[in-house]
CSV table of C-alpha atoms in Angstrom, one decimal:
chain,number,residue,atom,x,y,z
A,26,PRO,CA,-16.8,22.3,73.0
A,27,ALA,CA,-19.5,19.5,73.9
A,28,ALA,CA,-17.9,19.0,77.0
A,29,VAL,CA,-18.7,23.0,78.3
A,30,SER,CA,-21.7,22.7,76.7
A,31,SER,CA,-22.7,19.7,78.6
A,32,ALA,CA,-21.4,21.4,82.0
A,33,ARG,CA,-23.6,24.3,81.3
A,34,ARG,CA,-27.1,22.5,80.7
A,35,LYS,CA,-26.3,20.8,84.3
A,36,LEU,CA,-26.1,24.3,86.2
A,37,ILE,CA,-29.7,25.5,85.5
A,38,PRO,CA,-32.4,22.6,84.8
A,39,ILE,CA,-34.1,22.7,81.2
A,40,LEU,CA,-37.4,24.5,81.5
A,41,SER,CA,-39.3,22.8,78.4
A,42,ASP,CA,-42.8,24.4,78.2
A,43,SER,CA,-42.2,26.9,80.5
A,44,ASN,CA,-43.2,30.7,80.4
A,45,ILE,CA,-41.4,33.5,82.6
A,46,GLN,CA,-43.9,35.9,83.3
A,47,LEU,CA,-42.1,39.3,81.7
A,48,GLU,CA,-42.3,41.1,85.2
A,49,SER,CA,-40.2,38.8,87.2
A,50,VAL,CA,-37.3,40.1,84.2
A,51,GLU,CA,-35.7,43.7,84.4
A,52,MET,CA,-33.9,43.8,81.2
A,53,GLU,CA,-31.0,46.0,80.8
A,54,GLN,CA,-28.1,46.4,78.0
A,55,ARG,CA,-28.6,45.3,74.5
A,56,LEU,CA,-25.7,43.2,73.7
A,57,GLY,CA,-26.8,42.7,69.8
A,58,GLY,CA,-29.4,41.7,67.3
A,59,GLY,CA,-30.1,39.6,64.3
A,60,ILE,CA,-32.8,38.4,61.7
A,61,PHE,CA,-34.3,36.1,64.3
A,62,GLY,CA,-34.2,38.7,67.8
A,63,ASP,CA,-32.4,40.7,69.8
A,64,THR,CA,-30.2,39.9,73.2
A,65,HIS,CA,-30.3,41.8,76.4
A,66,LEU,CA,-28.2,41.6,79.5
A,67,ALA,CA,-31.2,40.8,81.4
A,68,LYS,CA,-31.8,39.7,86.0
A,69,TRP,CA,-34.2,37.0,86.3
A,70,ASN,CA,-34.5,35.4,90.0
A,71,GLU,CA,-31.4,37.7,91.4
A,72,MET,CA,-29.5,36.0,88.3
A,73,THR,CA,-28.0,37.7,85.8
A,74,VAL,CA,-28.7,36.1,82.0
A,75,THR,CA,-28.9,36.9,78.7
A,76,VAL,CA,-32.6,37.1,77.0
A,77,LYS,CA,-33.1,36.9,73.5
A,78,ARG,CA,-36.7,38.9,72.1
A,79,LEU,CA,-37.3,37.1,69.3
A,80,THR,CA,-39.1,39.2,66.3
A,81,ILE,CA,-39.7,36.7,63.4
A,82,ALA,CA,-42.6,35.1,64.2
A,83,ILE,CA,-44.1,38.9,63.9
A,84,HIS,CA,-43.3,39.2,60.2
A,85,ASN,CA,-46.5,37.0,59.1
A,86,ASN,CA,-46.3,34.6,61.4
A,87,GLN,CA,-42.7,33.2,59.8
A,88,LEU,CA,-42.0,31.4,62.5
A,89,THR,CA,-42.3,27.3,61.2
A,90,SER,CA,-42.3,24.4,63.5
A,91,GLU,CA,-39.0,23.2,61.6
A,92,THR,CA,-37.6,27.0,62.3
A,93,MET,CA,-38.4,26.5,66.5
A,94,ASP,CA,-36.8,23.0,66.5
A,95,TRP,CA,-33.7,24.6,65.0
A,96,MET,CA,-33.9,27.5,67.6
A,97,LYS,CA,-34.6,24.9,70.7
A,98,GLU,CA,-31.1,23.3,69.7
A,99,GLU,CA,-29.5,26.8,70.0
A,100,VAL,CA,-30.4,27.3,73.3
A,101,TRP,CA,-28.0,26.4,76.3
A,102,PHE,CA,-27.0,27.5,79.5
């Protein structure tokens, strides 16, 4: 629901155009995967988080700006 999504967004500031150093993330259990990548549990800054490792970009640079915009809309906290 929209109310739940809105509440989740307020918990952690949205980081636009930010990079998280790979060394700061401890990858854990793989939760699943699909056409865009794999999802894992991980630890970052002493928090349990989920990490989506994108794989579509390695398939002949198929990641268009439209696809990236769609994927950004799918991210929530």
